[in-house]
PDB file of C-alpha atoms in Angstrom:
ATOM      1  CA  MET K   1       0.260  -0.097   0.261  1.00  0.00           C
ATOM      2  CA  LEU K   2       1.621   3.597  -1.184  1.00  0.00           C
ATOM      3  CA  TRP K   3       0.556   5.213   2.303  1.00  0.00           C
ATOM      4  CA  LEU K   4       2.376   2.568   4.325  1.00  0.00           C
ATOM      5  CA  ALA K   5       5.611   3.554   2.250  1.00  0.00           C
ATOM      6  CA  LEU K   6       5.391   6.926   1.686  1.00  0.00           C
ATOM      7  CA  GLY K   7       2.727   8.734   4.532  1.00  0.00           C
ATOM      8  CA  PRO K   8      -0.582  10.280   3.656  1.00  0.00           C
ATOM      9  CA  PHE K   9       1.365  13.439   2.550  1.00  0.00           C
ATOM     10  CA  ARG K  10       2.751  11.954  -0.048  1.00  0.00           C
ATOM     11  CA  ALA K  11       0.173   9.522  -0.922  1.00  0.00           C
ATOM     12  CA  MET K  12      -2.006  12.337  -1.557  1.00  0.00           C
ATOM     13  CA  GLU K  13      -0.003  14.903  -2.749  1.00  0.00           C
ATOM     14  CA  ASN K  14      -1.732  14.764  -6.327  1.00  0.00           C
ATOM     15  CA  GLN K  15      -5.220  14.321  -4.875  1.00  0.00           C
ATOM     16  CA  VAL K  16      -7.889  17.394  -4.758  1.00  0.00           C
ATOM     17  CA  LEU K  17      -8.554  18.960  -1.148  1.00  0.00           C
ATOM     18  CA  VAL K  18     -12.200  20.497  -0.554  1.00  0.00           C
ATOM     19  CA  ILE K  19     -11.834  22.730   2.617  1.00  0.00           C
ATOM     20  CA  ARG K  20     -15.223  23.175   3.936  1.00  0.00           C
ATOM     21  CA  ILE K  21     -15.265  27.098   5.627  1.00  0.00           C
ATOM     22  CA  LYS K  22     -18.017  26.673   8.345  1.00  0.00           C
ATOM     23  CA  ILE K  23     -19.687  29.839   8.646  1.00  0.00           C
ATOM     24  CA  PRO K  24     -20.522  31.379  12.002  1.00  0.00           C
ATOM     25  CA  ASN K  25     -24.732  30.961  12.329  1.00  0.00           C
ATOM     26  CA  SER K  26     -25.426  30.884   8.050  1.00  0.00           C
ATOM     27  CA  GLY K  27     -23.680  27.908   6.816  1.00  0.00           C
ATOM     28  CA  ALA K  28     -20.824  26.752   4.749  1.00  0.00           C
ATOM     29  CA  VAL K  29     -18.210  27.399   1.753  1.00  0.00           C
ATOM     30  CA  ASP K  30     -16.575  24.796   0.013  1.00  0.00           C
ATOM     31  CA  TRP K  31     -13.071  25.845  -1.177  1.00  0.00           C
ATOM     32  CA  THR K  32     -11.136  23.402  -3.589  1.00  0.00           C
ATOM     33  CA  VAL K  33      -7.531  23.021  -3.225  1.00  0.00           C
ATOM     34  CA  HIS K  34      -5.331  21.668  -5.451  1.00  0.00           C
ATOM     35  CA  SER K  35      -1.967  21.658  -4.003  1.00  0.00           C
ATOM     36  CA  GLY K  36      -3.159  20.546  -0.107  1.00  0.00           C
ATOM     37  CA  PRO K  37       0.652  18.781   1.006  1.00  0.00           C
ATOM     38  CA  GLN K  38       1.956  23.017   0.260  1.00  0.00           C
ATOM     39  CA  LEU K  39      -1.064  24.541   1.447  1.00  0.00           C
ATOM     40  CA  LEU K  40       0.254  27.433   3.758  1.00  0.00           C
ATOM     41  CA  PHE K  41      -1.765  28.729   7.517  1.00  0.00           C
ATOM     42  CA  ARG K  42      -2.059  32.148   5.870  1.00  0.00           C
ATOM     43  CA  ASP K  43      -3.396  31.020   2.820  1.00  0.00           C
ATOM     44  CA  VAL K  44      -6.344  29.745   4.510  1.00  0.00           C
ATOM     45  CA  LEU K  45      -6.370  32.848   6.498  1.00  0.00           C
ATOM     46  CA  ASP K  46      -6.701  34.772   3.222  1.00  0.00           C
ATOM     47  CA  VAL K  47      -9.610  32.539   2.020  1.00  0.00           C
ATOM     48  CA  ILE K  48     -10.926  32.945   4.968  1.00  0.00           C
ATOM     49  CA  GLY K  49     -10.918  36.556   5.371  1.00  0.00           C
ATOM     50  CA  GLN K  50     -12.484  36.812   1.480  1.00  0.00           C
ATOM     51  CA  VAL K  51     -15.481  34.585   3.087  1.00  0.00           C
ATOM     52  CA  LEU K  52     -15.682  36.539   6.411  1.00  0.00           C
ATOM     53  CA  PRO K  53     -14.649  40.156   4.752  1.00  0.00           C
ATOM     54  CA  GLU K  54     -15.785  41.884   7.801  1.00  0.00           C
ATOM     55  CA  ALA K  55     -14.380  39.520  10.296  1.00  0.00           C
ATOM     56  CA  THR K  56     -10.794  39.291  12.118  1.00  0.00           C
ATOM     57  CA  THR K  57      -9.194  35.547  12.162  1.00  0.00           C
ATOM     58  CA  THR K  58      -6.371  34.687  13.087  1.00  0.00           C
ATOM     59  CA  ALA K  59      -6.972  31.482  14.110  1.00  0.00           C
ATOM     60  CA  PHE K  60      -9.311  28.453  12.919  1.00  0.00           C
ATOM     61  CA  GLU K  61     -10.056  24.933  14.261  1.00  0.00           C
ATOM     62  CA  TYR K  62     -11.082  21.719  13.259  1.00  0.00           C
ATOM     63  CA  GLU K  63     -12.613  18.397  15.001  1.00  0.00           C
ATOM     64  CA  ASP K  64     -10.396  15.651  15.836  1.00  0.00           C
ATOM     65  CA  GLU K  65     -11.703  11.934  15.907  1.00  0.00           C
ATOM     66  CA  ASP K  66     -13.265  12.892  19.116  1.00  0.00           C
ATOM     67  CA  GLY K  67     -14.718  15.248  18.573  1.00  0.00           C
ATOM     68  CA  ASP K  68     -12.596  17.803  20.117  1.00  0.00           C
ATOM     69  CA  ARG K  69     -11.789  21.207  18.241  1.00  0.00           C
ATOM     70  CA  ILE K  70      -8.010  21.598  17.678  1.00  0.00           C
ATOM     71  CA  THR K  71      -7.098  24.902  17.045  1.00  0.00           C
ATOM     72  CA  VAL K  72      -4.690  25.690  14.047  1.00  0.00           C
ATOM     73  CA  ARG K  73      -2.151  28.579  14.541  1.00  0.00           C
ATOM     74  CA  SER K  74       0.552  28.203  12.272  1.00  0.00           C
ATOM     75  CA  ASP K  75       2.102  26.523   9.688  1.00  0.00           C
ATOM     76  CA  GLU K  76       3.371  23.466  12.081  1.00  0.00           C
ATOM     77  CA  GLU K  77      -0.042  22.864  13.286  1.00  0.00           C
ATOM     78  CA  MET K  78      -1.231  23.158   9.697  1.00  0.00           C
ATOM     79  CA  LYS K  79       0.878  20.226   8.790  1.00  0.00           C
ATOM     80  CA  ALA K  80      -0.237  18.228  11.469  1.00  0.00           C
ATOM     81  CA  MET K  81      -4.162  18.856  10.519  1.00  0.00           C
ATOM     82  CA  LEU K  82      -4.004  17.694   6.716  1.00  0.00           C
ATOM     83  CA  SER K  83      -1.809  14.854   8.020  1.00  0.00           C
ATOM     84  CA  TYR K  84      -4.589  13.838  10.354  1.00  0.00           C
ATOM     85  CA  TYR K  85      -7.094  14.624   7.406  1.00  0.00           C
ATOM     86  CA  TYR K  86      -5.152  12.743   4.320  1.00  0.00           C
ATOM     87  CA  SER K  87      -5.063   9.675   7.347  1.00  0.00           C
ATOM     88  CA  THR K  88      -8.882   9.742   7.997  1.00  0.00           C
ATOM     89  CA  VAL K  89      -9.240  10.021   3.765  1.00  0.00           C
ATOM     90  CA  MET K  90      -7.248   7.074   3.501  1.00  0.00           C
ATOM     91  CA  GLU K  91      -9.028   4.968   5.991  1.00  0.00           C
ATOM     92  CA  GLN K  92     -12.593   6.144   4.499  1.00  0.00           C
ATOM     93  CA  GLN K  93     -10.822   5.407   0.692  1.00  0.00           C
ATOM     94  CA  VAL K  94     -10.369   1.512   2.131  1.00  0.00           C
ATOM     95  CA  ASN K  95     -13.346   1.570   3.346  1.00  0.00           C
ATOM     96  CA  GLY K  96     -15.441   2.314   0.486  1.00  0.00           C
ATOM     97  CA  GLN K  97     -16.500   5.438   2.156  1.00  0.00           C
ATOM     98  CA  LEU K  98     -17.442   8.838   0.458  1.00  0.00           C
ATOM     99  CA  ILE K  99     -14.422  11.406   1.082  1.00  0.00           C
ATOM    100  CA  GLU K 100     -16.174  14.016   3.119  1.00  0.00           C
ATOM    101  CA  PRO K 101     -14.587  17.230   2.889  1.00  0.00           C
ATOM    102  CA  LEU K 102     -12.135  18.975   5.850  1.00  0.00           C
ATOM    103  CA  GLN K 103     -14.380  21.143   7.854  1.00  0.00           C
ATOM    104  CA  ILE K 104     -12.429  24.235   9.561  1.00  0.00           C
ATOM    105  CA  PHE K 105     -14.182  26.256  11.707  1.00  0.00           C
ATOM    106  CA  PRO K 106     -12.764  30.344  11.700  1.00  0.00           C
ATOM    107  CA  ARG K 107     -12.101  31.565  15.290  1.00  0.00           C
ATOM    108  CA  VAL K 108     -13.430  35.375  14.953  1.00  0.00           C
ATOM    109  CA  THR K 109     -12.506  37.854  17.362  1.00  0.00           C
ATOM    110  CA  ALA K 110     -14.940  38.996  20.067  1.00  0.00           C
ATOM    111  CA  ASP K 111     -15.133  42.771  18.842  1.00  0.00           C
ATOM    112  CA  THR K 112     -16.085  41.303  15.100  1.00  0.00           C
ATOM    113  CA  VAL K 113     -19.508  40.969  14.096  1.00  0.00           C
ATOM    114  CA  VAL K 114     -20.357  38.329  11.810  1.00  0.00           C
TER     115      VAL K 114
END
């Protein structure tokens, strides 16, 4: 199996990544990324800024396998999130399941009205 030899990043580097940006109190926006493993934290914040132009966002969260929210504030934490997600995708593929988008939850500062 390719994943065992190269890890989830290498196995998924040519895959399209769909990130679902959850908008507080109003739904979600799907963002298709063609270079997922090269994606930087700043890139995600820039897109969140386009989705929520009135908001100030310095971090975002994702949910782990236990449903706990994990905060992402740096490229290192971003890589950990992507590694977790790609591992989940590989498991879903092996089990013949539908691939779910990576859901992220922007952390909007208290002085921002959304």
